[in-house]
Amino acid sequence: MSDTADRQNDIMNMLIGLQISLIGVAFRDLFFIFFPLGAVFTLAVYTNELRR
């Protein structure tokens, strides 16, 4: 894939991670599952982007 397509995929993945975190905030019972999961997912994509 081209570099631009890779960046678009990374941005989409970061948005998905943020949405997972927001689900954790919205439902207090699920907070401790979804919030860290979304944060880790977003951070992993971000650090992958920095390595390029």
mmCIF file of C-alpha atoms in Angstrom:
data_model
loop_
_atom_site.group_PDB
_atom_site.id
_atom_site.type_symbol
_atom_site.label_atom_id
_atom_site.label_comp_id
_atom_site.label_asym_id
_atom_site.label_seq_id
_atom_site.Cartn_x
_atom_site.Cartn_y
_atom_site.Cartn_z
ATOM 1 C CA MET A 1 0.000 0.000 0.000
ATOM 2 C CA SER A 2 1.038 3.567 -0.481
ATOM 3 C CA ASP A 3 2.157 5.747 2.391
ATOM 4 C CA THR A 4 -1.014 7.846 2.170
ATOM 5 C CA ALA A 5 -3.252 4.787 2.427
ATOM 6 C CA ASP A 6 -1.277 3.586 5.464
ATOM 7 C CA ARG A 7 -1.768 6.941 7.156
ATOM 8 C CA GLN A 8 -5.500 6.891 6.433
ATOM 9 C CA ASN A 9 -5.744 3.417 7.963
ATOM 10 C CA ASP A 10 -3.851 4.590 11.040
ATOM 11 C CA ILE A 11 -6.167 7.573 11.469
ATOM 12 C CA MET A 12 -9.218 5.318 11.177
ATOM 13 C CA ASN A 13 -7.751 2.922 13.763
ATOM 14 C CA MET A 14 -7.055 5.806 16.155
ATOM 15 C CA LEU A 15 -10.663 6.976 15.796
ATOM 16 C CA ILE A 16 -11.881 3.446 16.562
ATOM 17 C CA GLY A 17 -9.699 3.423 19.685
ATOM 18 C CA LEU A 18 -11.151 6.758 20.787
ATOM 19 C CA GLN A 19 -14.686 5.468 20.228
ATOM 20 C CA ILE A 20 -13.940 2.391 22.359
ATOM 21 C CA SER A 21 -12.718 4.719 25.116
ATOM 22 C CA LEU A 22 -15.896 6.810 24.835
ATOM 23 C CA ILE A 23 -18.027 3.661 25.203
ATOM 24 C CA GLY A 24 -16.130 2.981 28.421
ATOM 25 C CA VAL A 25 -16.893 6.502 29.653
ATOM 26 C CA ALA A 26 -20.580 6.265 28.678
ATOM 27 C CA PHE A 27 -21.184 2.970 30.474
ATOM 28 C CA ARG A 28 -19.645 3.167 33.935
ATOM 29 C CA ASP A 29 -19.940 -0.598 34.463
ATOM 30 C CA LEU A 30 -17.762 -1.268 31.425
ATOM 31 C CA PHE A 31 -15.346 1.599 32.102
ATOM 32 C CA PHE A 32 -12.474 -0.545 33.366
ATOM 33 C CA ILE A 33 -12.664 -2.829 30.329
ATOM 34 C CA PHE A 34 -13.219 -0.468 27.433
ATOM 35 C CA PHE A 35 -11.365 2.679 28.480
ATOM 36 C CA PRO A 36 -7.892 1.091 28.873
ATOM 37 C CA LEU A 37 -8.469 -1.043 25.775
ATOM 38 C CA GLY A 38 -9.258 2.003 23.640
ATOM 39 C CA ALA A 39 -6.345 3.957 25.080
ATOM 40 C CA VAL A 40 -3.850 1.150 24.435
ATOM 41 C CA PHE A 41 -5.204 0.630 20.908
ATOM 42 C CA THR A 42 -4.885 4.353 20.100
ATOM 43 C CA LEU A 43 -1.390 4.560 21.610
ATOM 44 C CA ALA A 44 -0.205 1.513 19.651
ATOM 45 C CA VAL A 45 -1.360 3.014 16.361
ATOM 46 C CA TYR A 46 0.173 6.388 17.255
ATOM 47 C CA THR A 47 3.590 4.925 18.095
ATOM 48 C CA ASN A 48 3.462 2.885 14.886
ATOM 49 C CA GLU A 49 2.839 6.139 13.005
ATOM 50 C CA LEU A 50 5.841 7.759 14.703
ATOM 51 C CA ARG A 51 8.108 4.903 13.598
ATOM 52 C CA ARG A 52 7.444 5.651 9.925
#
